[in-house]
Every structure is written in structure tokens, then in C-alpha cells.
Amino acid sequence: ERRQLAVNLTRVLTLYRSILDAYIIEFFTDNLWGTLPCSWQEALDGLNPPQLATLLLGMPGEGEVVRSVWPLTLLALKSTASALAFTRTPGFRTPSEFQDNPSQSSRLTAPFRKHVRPKKQHEIRRLGELVKKLSELTGCTQIVDVGSGQGHLSRFMSLGLGLMVKSIEGDQRLVERAQRLDRELLQALEKEEKRNPQVVQTGPRLSPHHVVRWVDPTTLCEELLLPLENPPPSGARLLLTGLHACGDLSVALLRHFSCCPEVVALASVGCCYMKLSDPGGYPLSQWVARLPGNELPYRLREGACHALEEYAERLQKAGPSLRTHCYRAALETVIRHARPELRRLGVQGIPRVHELKIEEYVQRGLQRVGLDPQLPLNLAALRAHQAQENRVVAFFSLALLLAPLVETLLLLDRLLYLQEQGFYAELLPIFSPELSPRNLVLVATKRPLGHAFSVLETEDS
């Protein structure tokens, strides 16, 4: 089934490659609207943002009923995108942990929330609890958190869940901050114990063991495998985890799991697919490597990192911030007219875009890229571009509809890579996608877990 899914994905992505390959800032310079079938243009033209969210992206909302009949090819695209993408809806059905306070998870105690944003609070709790369950199922004696950053996940797993954790991070400054936060958390926990004597701490508290080390995706890192216990236990069993292991780091985790007998389990959430080495980071499996149309260039991998649910919510609200893409595309026409050799320049963020007239935005944008902000502007052309704001939003929504298929193929390739070596792996939607767009965790073991995979997916303590 996984192999057939890979075949179907490569065929569909090849069919709609022109949409995925497009840069929305070139909407006007490359006439992207004109590249769509005329029947699609007719169906999408005039739809307001809430209607796009409801009718195209399939997000529940109050979009008006559109009485026009959509072409079968557009309906087929929508159905295919839904059918082939891995589900991003978690199995847990519990009240939101931020129901009472949008900045504080009700399922983390105050010491573990300090210095941690709501999104990260949700992530460290969900992934930490999954890692604990997985370590119990596989008999792991040590957790290795790779790319640990400031150590929020490691701290929760060690000081909150009682696991023995080694944290590996390549940035010395982040490690030093993680160690400061460890000490601060220990002091807070001790104070809490004094205030609440009924809270009994069973056993000594073990802070994460932090290591400054860059993990190379092409070579095995012996530091990952060194035991923390002295003397080391015989037959140490390690579990590797990474919360949004960026680019090649997620590939490095797969390779360590595959090659090291001490590593018996893996729980990895990847991100930043555009930073994968090419070649080397994809494809990993022999099956996908042999498929025609398997290529995923930078633009497609970058698009797979967009936040579909967050954008759909913006569409539902129909706020003025949606015009940013249109303004940037209009700016691109002015840049190309002035300097045809300049393409896709990075424009430093322009604050409060929605409050600016389009000509004001263009002038500030020209200054940001080092061009004369007083260049004569064709105001009539700029106004004509601005009038197509909903078309720009519609085209971008089409690309977002397809983006999960790219992520599905990338992650499916990793599943097949492990499967080809005789291992057992599943992808589980672990985070709420509205909070954390990259919410699929790859869980792998070297022996079958049977129904336990579904337990990892659905339970939420």
C-alpha cells in the first residue's frame, strides 16, 4: 500500500508541477493566473477568502454557497489532495489545553511553562509523553534528544517525566542557556515542594546531560551512543528523538537508528524540508528513487513547510493581511522593469503592510532592495494589480492544497526506507495542526509493537 501510494503521489505531483513550482511573487510577471485552465479561472474568479477556505481547502466555516458548478478536473484535484495526503488530524479528542488561558497549557505545571511559548508547551508535552510510552514499550534506558536547542523538551522529559536524557546541540550558546534554564527549573521545583509538602518527589531529580556537538548526517556520531550511567549497563537501549529536527538532522536520526544496534526506537518530527541535501536527504528509499517523477526540487520542499490550517484561518477572517502576497507580486513587476536581471529578491519585512497604499508599499520595498524609492510608478498598473488580490489568494490557496502531498511523499520515503531494512515504522499526527503545522511524528522500532502504535496515537493524558 505504501509503495502504491508513492506511485500515485509522483503521478499527481507531476501533473500539477506547474502550480507547485510557481513563486507567488511572480504572479503578475509570469502571468500565473493565465497558466490555469480557463474553467478553473471561471470557477475561482470572484470567490472571496472565506469561500476559498470552505470550498477549496475544505475548512469548516460560514462561506457563502456558490451556485456555479465547478469543473470536474478542479473537483478531482481537491478530492485527490485529500485522499492521498497523510491525515494531519490527531486521534485525541479532548478539550483544548489553552481553553482557560491562551498562553498557558493547563496540562503543564507553572515551572515547565516558564520561558516556553504556547506552541512549544503543547509540543514538548505531547512528544515527551509519547517518548515516555515508547521507551516503556521498548525497554529503553536512555533518551537522546538531538538538536535540543534550549532544552525545553529535554527538561520536561527528565525533570517532568523522570527519564534519563542526553541532549545534543551544535550551538554552544543554546547549550549554555539550556543549562541556566535547568538550574532555574530545579530551584522552582524545590520551592514548589516546600509550598506543597504533599507533593512527594520519588527518587532523585536528574537534569538533562547537555553535549555540544554537531551531528553530521553522513557519519555516525559516537557521542549519541555513550551511556550516561557509570558503570554503563550491559545491553544499553537508546531511544532517539528530535522535535522539529531541521533538514538533514532528521535524516541523521534515521541513519543512526538504522545502523546502531544500541538504538532500538525513534520518535522524530522533521521540518525545514527545503534544507535537505540534494542529493542525500531525499530520496532515501530504493522504491521512491526508482519512480519517474520523484524529483522534489527546492521550491516544492519549501512549499511543503507552509501552514495550511493557519492560512485557512486567515482566509476565514478575511483580514487585510491577505493582501501581502499581492503587494509583493506588484513590487516584483516594478523591480523587473527597473532592473530585469534582478529576480526574487528577499525583501526585509515591511511593518503594517495592510495599512499602506500599494504605491507606499512599493516605494518602501524598492528602498529595502537598494533601488531608488522615487522611481516613477505606473499607478494605473499598480491599481490594476491590486484589483486582482483575490486571484492571487486563490492561486496561493491552490498551491497550499497540494503542499501536503509533497510532505506526504517526503515522509513516505522515510517510512519505506525503514521498511526496506526490516524495521517497523508509522507516522502519527501528534500535535494539533492549528498550533504546530509540522505535526507528524515518525515512530520506528526494531521489533513489532502491534496495537501499541495506535495507543501512542490516541492517548492524551
CSV table of C-alpha atoms in Angstrom, one decimal, residues 1-420:
chain,number,residue,atom,x,y,z
A,1,GLU,CA,0.0,0.0,0.0
A,2,ARG,CA,2.8,2.4,0.8
A,3,ARG,CA,4.6,1.7,-2.5
A,4,GLN,CA,1.4,2.2,-4.4
A,5,LEU,CA,0.8,5.5,-2.6
A,6,ALA,CA,4.2,6.6,-3.6
A,7,VAL,CA,3.4,5.8,-7.2
A,8,ASN,CA,0.2,7.8,-7.1
A,9,LEU,CA,1.8,10.8,-5.4
A,10,THR,CA,4.6,11.1,-8.0
A,11,ARG,CA,2.0,10.9,-10.8
A,12,VAL,CA,-0.2,13.6,-9.2
A,13,LEU,CA,2.7,15.9,-8.4
A,14,THR,CA,4.0,15.6,-11.9
A,15,LEU,CA,0.6,16.5,-13.2
A,16,TYR,CA,0.3,19.7,-11.1
A,17,ARG,CA,4.0,20.6,-11.1
A,18,SER,CA,3.5,24.0,-12.7
A,19,ILE,CA,1.4,25.1,-9.7
A,20,LEU,CA,3.8,23.8,-7.1
A,21,ASP,CA,6.9,25.2,-9.0
A,22,ALA,CA,5.4,28.7,-9.2
A,23,TYR,CA,6.6,31.6,-6.9
A,24,ILE,CA,3.6,33.7,-5.9
A,25,ILE,CA,5.7,36.9,-6.1
A,26,GLU,CA,5.8,36.2,-9.9
A,27,PHE,CA,2.0,36.1,-10.1
A,28,PHE,CA,2.0,39.2,-12.5
A,29,THR,CA,5.4,38.9,-14.1
A,30,ASP,CA,4.8,35.3,-15.2
A,31,ASN,CA,1.0,35.6,-15.6
A,32,LEU,CA,0.3,32.7,-13.2
A,33,TRP,CA,-3.4,33.2,-13.4
A,34,GLY,CA,-3.2,32.6,-17.2
A,35,THR,CA,-1.5,29.2,-16.6
A,36,LEU,CA,-4.6,27.8,-15.0
A,37,PRO,CA,-7.3,26.1,-17.2
A,38,CYS,CA,-9.9,28.6,-18.3
A,39,SER,CA,-12.6,26.6,-16.5
A,40,TRP,CA,-10.7,26.9,-13.2
A,41,GLN,CA,-10.3,30.6,-13.7
A,42,GLU,CA,-14.0,30.9,-14.2
A,43,ALA,CA,-14.8,28.8,-11.1
A,44,LEU,CA,-12.3,30.6,-8.8
A,45,ASP,CA,-12.6,34.1,-10.0
A,46,GLY,CA,-14.6,36.3,-7.7
A,47,LEU,CA,-14.5,33.9,-4.7
A,48,ASN,CA,-13.9,35.8,-1.5
A,49,PRO,CA,-11.4,34.4,1.0
A,50,PRO,CA,-13.9,32.7,3.3
A,51,GLN,CA,-15.4,30.9,0.3
A,52,LEU,CA,-11.9,29.7,-0.7
A,53,ALA,CA,-11.3,28.4,2.8
A,54,THR,CA,-14.5,26.5,2.8
A,55,LEU,CA,-14.9,25.3,-0.8
A,56,LEU,CA,-11.3,24.8,-1.9
A,57,LEU,CA,-9.4,24.0,1.3
A,58,GLY,CA,-12.3,22.2,2.9
A,59,MET,CA,-12.1,24.1,6.2
A,60,PRO,CA,-15.4,24.5,8.1
A,61,GLY,CA,-16.7,28.0,8.0
A,62,GLU,CA,-19.5,30.3,7.1
A,63,GLY,CA,-18.6,30.7,3.4
A,64,GLU,CA,-21.5,31.7,1.2
A,65,VAL,CA,-22.9,29.0,-1.1
A,66,VAL,CA,-21.5,29.3,-4.6
A,67,ARG,CA,-24.1,28.3,-7.2
A,68,SER,CA,-21.7,27.9,-10.1
A,69,VAL,CA,-20.7,24.3,-11.0
A,70,TRP,CA,-17.0,23.6,-10.7
A,71,PRO,CA,-15.2,21.7,-13.5
A,72,LEU,CA,-14.6,18.0,-12.8
A,73,THR,CA,-10.9,18.5,-13.1
A,74,LEU,CA,-10.9,21.0,-10.2
A,75,LEU,CA,-13.1,18.8,-8.1
A,76,ALA,CA,-10.8,15.9,-8.8
A,77,LEU,CA,-7.8,17.9,-7.7
A,78,LYS,CA,-9.5,18.7,-4.4
A,79,SER,CA,-10.6,15.1,-3.8
A,80,THR,CA,-7.2,13.7,-4.8
A,81,ALA,CA,-5.3,16.1,-2.5
A,82,SER,CA,-7.5,15.0,0.4
A,83,ALA,CA,-7.3,11.3,-0.4
A,84,LEU,CA,-3.5,11.0,-0.9
A,85,ALA,CA,-2.2,13.2,1.9
A,86,PHE,CA,-1.4,11.7,5.3
A,87,THR,CA,-4.0,12.8,7.8
A,88,ARG,CA,-2.9,15.6,10.0
A,89,THR,CA,-5.8,15.3,12.4
A,90,PRO,CA,-4.7,13.9,15.8
A,91,GLY,CA,-6.7,11.0,17.2
A,92,PHE,CA,-7.1,12.6,20.6
A,93,ARG,CA,-10.4,14.3,21.3
A,94,THR,CA,-10.0,16.4,24.5
A,95,PRO,CA,-10.8,20.0,25.4
A,96,SER,CA,-8.1,22.4,24.4
A,97,GLU,CA,-5.3,22.8,27.0
A,98,PHE,CA,-5.4,26.5,26.3
A,99,GLN,CA,-9.2,26.9,26.8
A,100,ASP,CA,-8.8,28.8,30.1
A,101,ASN,CA,-5.7,30.8,29.1
A,102,PRO,CA,-4.3,31.1,25.6
A,103,SER,CA,-0.7,31.4,26.8
A,104,GLN,CA,-0.6,28.7,29.4
A,105,SER,CA,-1.2,25.0,28.9
A,106,SER,CA,-3.5,23.6,31.6
A,107,ARG,CA,-1.6,20.3,31.4
A,108,LEU,CA,1.8,21.6,32.3
A,109,THR,CA,2.7,23.0,35.8
A,110,ALA,CA,3.8,26.6,36.0
A,111,PRO,CA,7.6,25.8,36.3
A,112,PHE,CA,7.6,23.9,33.0
A,113,ARG,CA,5.7,26.7,31.2
A,114,LYS,CA,8.1,29.5,32.1
A,115,HIS,CA,10.1,30.8,29.1
A,116,VAL,CA,8.1,28.5,26.8
A,117,ARG,CA,5.7,29.7,24.2
A,118,PRO,CA,2.2,28.1,24.0
A,119,LYS,CA,3.1,26.3,20.8
A,120,LYS,CA,6.2,24.8,22.4
A,121,GLN,CA,4.3,23.9,25.6
A,122,HIS,CA,1.9,21.8,23.5
A,123,GLU,CA,4.7,20.2,21.6
A,124,ILE,CA,7.0,19.2,24.5
A,125,ARG,CA,4.1,17.8,26.4
A,126,ARG,CA,2.7,15.7,23.6
A,127,LEU,CA,6.1,14.5,22.3
A,128,GLY,CA,7.5,13.9,25.8
A,129,GLU,CA,4.6,11.8,26.8
A,130,LEU,CA,4.8,9.8,23.6
A,131,VAL,CA,8.5,9.2,24.1
A,132,LYS,CA,7.9,8.0,27.7
A,133,LYS,CA,5.3,5.5,26.5
A,134,LEU,CA,7.5,4.4,23.7
A,135,SER,CA,10.5,3.9,26.0
A,136,GLU,CA,8.4,1.8,28.3
A,137,LEU,CA,7.2,-0.4,25.4
A,138,THR,CA,10.7,-0.9,24.0
A,139,GLY,CA,12.6,-1.1,27.3
A,140,CYS,CA,14.8,1.9,26.6
A,141,THR,CA,17.2,3.0,29.3
A,142,GLN,CA,18.3,6.4,27.9
A,143,ILE,CA,16.7,9.1,25.7
A,144,VAL,CA,18.9,11.1,23.3
A,145,ASP,CA,17.3,14.4,22.3
A,146,VAL,CA,19.1,15.5,19.1
A,147,GLY,CA,19.1,19.2,18.1
A,148,SER,CA,17.8,20.0,21.6
A,149,GLY,CA,18.1,23.8,21.3
A,150,GLN,CA,17.3,25.5,24.6
A,151,GLY,CA,16.4,22.1,26.1
A,152,HIS,CA,12.7,22.6,26.7
A,153,LEU,CA,11.8,19.1,25.6
A,154,SER,CA,14.8,17.5,27.4
A,155,ARG,CA,13.9,19.3,30.6
A,156,PHE,CA,10.3,18.1,30.5
A,157,MET,CA,11.3,14.5,29.8
A,158,SER,CA,14.0,14.4,32.5
A,159,LEU,CA,12.7,16.7,35.3
A,160,GLY,CA,9.0,16.2,34.5
A,161,LEU,CA,8.7,12.6,33.4
A,162,GLY,CA,11.7,11.1,35.2
A,163,LEU,CA,13.6,9.9,32.1
A,164,MET,CA,17.4,9.7,31.7
A,165,VAL,CA,18.1,12.2,28.9
A,166,LYS,CA,21.1,13.3,27.0
A,167,SER,CA,20.7,16.5,24.9
A,168,ILE,CA,22.9,17.1,21.9
A,169,GLU,CA,23.0,20.6,20.3
A,170,GLY,CA,25.6,22.1,18.0
A,171,ASP,CA,25.2,25.7,19.2
A,172,GLN,CA,27.3,26.4,22.4
A,173,ARG,CA,25.2,29.5,23.3
A,174,LEU,CA,22.0,27.5,23.2
A,175,VAL,CA,23.5,24.8,25.4
A,176,GLU,CA,24.7,27.4,27.9
A,177,ARG,CA,21.2,28.9,28.1
A,178,ALA,CA,19.7,25.4,28.4
A,179,GLN,CA,21.9,24.7,31.4
A,180,ARG,CA,20.8,28.0,33.0
A,181,LEU,CA,17.2,27.1,32.5
A,182,ASP,CA,17.9,23.7,34.0
A,183,ARG,CA,19.2,25.3,37.2
A,184,GLU,CA,16.3,27.8,37.3
A,185,LEU,CA,13.7,25.0,36.9
A,186,LEU,CA,15.3,22.9,39.7
A,187,GLN,CA,15.1,25.9,42.0
A,188,ALA,CA,11.4,26.5,41.1
A,189,LEU,CA,10.6,22.8,41.7
A,190,GLU,CA,12.3,22.8,45.1
A,191,LYS,CA,10.3,26.0,46.1
A,192,GLU,CA,7.1,24.3,44.9
A,193,GLU,CA,7.8,21.3,47.1
A,194,LYS,CA,8.3,23.5,50.1
A,195,ARG,CA,5.0,25.2,49.5
A,196,ASN,CA,3.2,21.9,48.9
A,197,PRO,CA,4.6,19.3,51.2
A,198,GLN,CA,2.1,16.8,50.0
A,199,VAL,CA,3.9,16.7,46.7
A,200,VAL,CA,6.3,13.9,47.1
A,201,GLN,CA,9.3,13.6,44.7
A,202,THR,CA,10.1,9.9,44.2
A,203,GLY,CA,13.8,9.4,43.6
A,204,PRO,CA,16.5,12.0,42.7
A,205,ARG,CA,15.9,14.6,40.1
A,206,LEU,CA,18.2,14.1,37.1
A,207,SER,CA,18.7,17.2,34.9
A,208,PRO,CA,19.5,16.5,31.2
A,209,HIS,CA,23.1,15.9,30.3
A,210,HIS,CA,24.0,18.5,27.7
A,211,VAL,CA,26.6,18.0,25.0
A,212,VAL,CA,27.8,20.5,22.4
A,213,ARG,CA,28.2,18.5,19.2
A,214,TRP,CA,27.3,18.9,15.6
A,215,VAL,CA,25.6,15.8,14.3
A,216,ASP,CA,26.8,15.2,10.7
A,217,PRO,CA,24.1,13.4,8.6
A,218,THR,CA,26.7,11.5,6.6
A,219,THR,CA,28.7,10.0,9.5
A,220,LEU,CA,27.7,8.3,12.8
A,221,CYS,CA,28.1,10.3,15.9
A,222,GLU,CA,29.6,8.2,18.7
A,223,GLU,CA,28.6,10.8,21.3
A,224,LEU,CA,25.0,9.8,20.8
A,225,LEU,CA,25.7,6.2,21.9
A,226,LEU,CA,27.8,6.9,25.0
A,227,PRO,CA,25.9,5.8,28.1
A,228,LEU,CA,25.2,8.3,30.9
A,229,GLU,CA,25.3,5.7,33.7
A,230,ASN,CA,28.6,4.8,35.3
A,231,PRO,CA,29.4,1.9,35.2
A,232,PRO,CA,27.5,1.5,31.9
A,233,PRO,CA,24.7,-1.0,32.0
A,234,SER,CA,25.1,-4.1,29.8
A,235,GLY,CA,22.9,-4.0,26.8
A,236,ALA,CA,22.0,-0.3,26.9
A,237,ARG,CA,18.9,0.5,24.8
A,238,LEU,CA,18.6,4.0,23.4
A,239,LEU,CA,15.7,6.0,22.0
A,240,LEU,CA,16.5,8.9,19.7
A,241,THR,CA,14.1,11.8,19.4
A,242,GLY,CA,14.1,15.2,17.7
A,243,LEU,CA,11.5,17.9,17.9
A,244,HIS,CA,11.4,19.5,14.5
A,245,ALA,CA,14.8,18.2,13.6
A,246,CYS,CA,15.7,20.6,10.8
A,247,GLY,CA,16.6,19.5,7.3
A,248,ASP,CA,19.3,16.8,7.3
A,249,LEU,CA,19.2,16.4,11.0
A,250,SER,CA,16.1,14.3,10.7
A,251,VAL,CA,17.9,12.1,8.1
A,252,ALA,CA,20.8,11.7,10.5
A,253,LEU,CA,18.4,10.4,13.1
A,254,LEU,CA,17.1,7.8,10.6
A,255,ARG,CA,20.6,6.6,9.8
A,256,HIS,CA,21.7,6.3,13.4
A,257,PHE,CA,18.6,4.3,14.1
A,258,SER,CA,19.3,2.0,11.2
A,259,CYS,CA,23.0,1.5,11.8
A,260,CYS,CA,23.4,1.4,15.6
A,261,PRO,CA,22.3,-1.8,17.4
A,262,GLU,CA,22.1,0.2,20.7
A,263,VAL,CA,19.3,2.4,19.2
A,264,VAL,CA,16.0,0.5,19.4
A,265,ALA,CA,13.4,3.2,19.0
A,266,LEU,CA,12.9,6.5,17.2
A,267,ALA,CA,10.4,9.4,17.6
A,268,SER,CA,11.3,12.2,15.1
A,269,VAL,CA,9.3,15.2,14.0
A,270,GLY,CA,11.0,16.7,10.9
A,271,CYS,CA,10.8,20.2,9.5
A,272,CYS,CA,12.5,22.6,7.0
A,273,TYR,CA,12.4,20.2,4.1
A,274,MET,CA,14.0,22.8,1.8
A,275,LYS,CA,17.2,22.4,3.8
A,276,LEU,CA,17.6,18.7,2.9
A,277,SER,CA,20.8,18.0,1.0
A,278,ASP,CA,20.3,17.3,-2.7
A,279,PRO,CA,21.2,14.6,-3.3
A,280,GLY,CA,21.5,12.7,0.0
A,281,GLY,CA,18.4,13.9,2.0
A,282,TYR,CA,15.8,12.6,-0.4
A,283,PRO,CA,15.0,10.1,-1.8
A,284,LEU,CA,16.2,7.6,0.9
A,285,SER,CA,14.3,4.5,-0.2
A,286,GLN,CA,15.1,2.4,-3.2
A,287,TRP,CA,11.5,2.3,-4.2
A,288,VAL,CA,11.0,6.1,-4.4
A,289,ALA,CA,14.4,6.5,-6.1
A,290,ARG,CA,13.2,4.3,-9.0
A,291,LEU,CA,9.9,6.1,-9.6
A,292,PRO,CA,9.7,8.5,-12.5
A,293,GLY,CA,8.7,12.0,-11.4
A,294,ASN,CA,10.1,11.5,-7.8
A,295,GLU,CA,12.1,14.8,-8.0
A,296,LEU,CA,11.3,17.3,-5.4
A,297,PRO,CA,13.3,20.5,-6.1
A,298,TYR,CA,13.8,23.3,-3.5
A,299,ARG,CA,10.6,25.2,-4.4
A,300,LEU,CA,8.4,22.1,-3.8
A,301,ARG,CA,10.1,21.2,-0.5
A,302,GLU,CA,9.9,24.8,0.7
A,303,GLY,CA,6.2,24.9,-0.1
A,304,ALA,CA,5.6,21.8,1.9
A,305,CYS,CA,6.5,23.7,5.0
A,306,HIS,CA,3.7,26.2,4.8
A,307,ALA,CA,1.0,26.3,7.5
A,308,LEU,CA,-2.2,25.2,5.7
A,309,GLU,CA,-4.5,25.4,8.7
A,310,GLU,CA,-3.2,28.8,9.8
A,311,TYR,CA,-3.7,30.2,6.3
A,312,ALA,CA,-7.2,28.8,6.1
A,313,GLU,CA,-8.0,30.5,9.3
A,314,ARG,CA,-6.7,33.8,7.9
A,315,LEU,CA,-9.0,33.2,4.9
A,316,GLN,CA,-12.0,32.7,7.1
A,317,LYS,CA,-11.3,36.0,8.9
A,318,ALA,CA,-10.7,37.8,5.5
A,319,GLY,CA,-8.3,40.3,7.1
A,320,PRO,CA,-6.3,42.9,5.2
A,321,SER,CA,-3.1,41.0,5.9
A,322,LEU,CA,-4.0,38.7,2.9
A,323,ARG,CA,-3.0,41.4,0.5
A,324,THR,CA,0.7,41.0,1.3
A,325,HIS,CA,1.3,38.5,-1.5
A,326,CYS,CA,-0.5,40.7,-4.0
A,327,TYR,CA,1.6,43.7,-2.9
A,328,ARG,CA,4.8,41.8,-3.1
A,329,ALA,CA,3.9,40.5,-6.6
A,330,ALA,CA,3.2,44.0,-7.7
A,331,LEU,CA,6.6,45.1,-6.3
A,332,GLU,CA,8.3,42.4,-8.4
A,333,THR,CA,6.9,43.9,-11.6
A,334,VAL,CA,8.4,47.3,-10.7
A,335,ILE,CA,11.8,45.7,-9.8
A,336,ARG,CA,11.9,43.8,-13.1
A,337,HIS,CA,11.0,46.9,-15.1
A,338,ALA,CA,13.8,48.8,-13.4
A,339,ARG,CA,16.4,46.0,-13.4
A,340,PRO,CA,15.4,43.0,-15.5
A,341,GLU,CA,18.3,40.9,-14.1
A,342,LEU,CA,17.0,41.1,-10.6
A,343,ARG,CA,14.6,38.3,-9.6
A,344,ARG,CA,13.0,37.1,-6.4
A,345,LEU,CA,15.0,39.4,-4.2
A,346,GLY,CA,14.5,39.0,-0.5
A,347,VAL,CA,12.6,42.0,0.9
A,348,GLN,CA,13.1,42.8,4.5
A,349,GLY,CA,9.8,42.8,6.4
A,350,ILE,CA,7.7,45.9,5.9
A,351,PRO,CA,5.6,46.6,9.0
A,352,ARG,CA,1.9,47.0,8.9
A,353,VAL,CA,1.5,46.3,5.2
A,354,HIS,CA,-2.2,46.3,5.4
A,355,GLU,CA,-2.3,49.9,6.4
A,356,LEU,CA,-0.3,51.1,3.4
A,357,LYS,CA,-1.4,52.1,-0.1
A,358,ILE,CA,0.1,49.9,-2.7
A,359,GLU,CA,2.4,52.7,-4.0
A,360,GLU,CA,3.7,53.3,-0.5
A,361,TYR,CA,4.5,49.6,-0.1
A,362,VAL,CA,6.3,49.6,-3.5
A,363,GLN,CA,8.4,52.6,-2.5
A,364,ARG,CA,9.4,51.1,0.8
A,365,GLY,CA,10.1,47.8,-1.0
A,366,LEU,CA,12.4,49.5,-3.5
A,367,GLN,CA,14.3,51.0,-0.7
A,368,ARG,CA,14.6,47.7,1.0
A,369,VAL,CA,16.3,46.1,-2.1
A,370,GLY,CA,18.6,49.0,-2.7
A,371,LEU,CA,16.7,50.7,-5.6
A,372,ASP,CA,15.6,54.3,-5.8
A,373,PRO,CA,12.3,54.6,-4.0
A,374,GLN,CA,11.5,57.7,-6.1
A,375,LEU,CA,11.3,55.7,-9.4
A,376,PRO,CA,8.3,56.8,-11.4
A,377,LEU,CA,5.5,54.4,-10.8
A,378,ASN,CA,2.6,53.4,-13.1
A,379,LEU,CA,-0.2,53.9,-10.7
A,380,ALA,CA,-2.8,52.7,-13.1
A,381,ALA,CA,-0.9,49.4,-13.4
A,382,LEU,CA,-0.5,49.1,-9.7
A,383,ARG,CA,-4.2,49.7,-9.1
A,384,ALA,CA,-5.0,47.0,-11.7
A,385,HIS,CA,-2.7,44.6,-9.9
A,386,GLN,CA,-4.4,45.4,-6.6
A,387,ALA,CA,-7.8,44.7,-8.1
A,388,GLN,CA,-6.6,41.1,-8.6
A,389,GLU,CA,-5.9,40.5,-4.9
A,390,ASN,CA,-8.5,37.6,-4.7
A,391,ARG,CA,-6.9,35.9,-7.7
A,392,VAL,CA,-3.5,36.0,-6.0
A,393,VAL,CA,-5.1,34.5,-2.9
A,394,ALA,CA,-6.9,31.8,-4.9
A,395,PHE,CA,-3.7,30.7,-6.7
A,396,PHE,CA,-1.8,30.6,-3.4
A,397,SER,CA,-4.6,28.5,-2.0
A,398,LEU,CA,-4.3,26.0,-4.8
A,399,ALA,CA,-0.6,25.6,-4.1
A,400,LEU,CA,-1.3,25.1,-0.4
A,401,LEU,CA,-3.9,22.5,-1.3
A,402,LEU,CA,-1.2,20.5,-3.0
A,403,ALA,CA,1.6,21.2,-0.5
A,404,PRO,CA,0.6,18.3,1.9
A,405,LEU,CA,1.2,15.9,-0.9
A,406,VAL,CA,4.8,16.9,-1.1
A,407,GLU,CA,5.2,16.4,2.6
A,408,THR,CA,3.5,13.1,2.4
A,409,LEU,CA,5.9,11.9,-0.3
A,410,LEU,CA,8.9,13.0,1.7
A,411,LEU,CA,7.7,11.2,4.9
A,412,LEU,CA,6.5,8.2,3.0
A,413,ASP,CA,10.0,7.9,1.5
A,414,ARG,CA,11.4,7.7,5.1
A,415,LEU,CA,8.8,5.0,6.0
A,416,LEU,CA,9.8,2.9,3.0
A,417,TYR,CA,13.5,3.4,3.8
A,418,LEU,CA,13.0,1.9,7.2
A,419,GLN,CA,10.6,-0.8,5.9
A,420,GLU,CA,13.2,-1.9,3.3
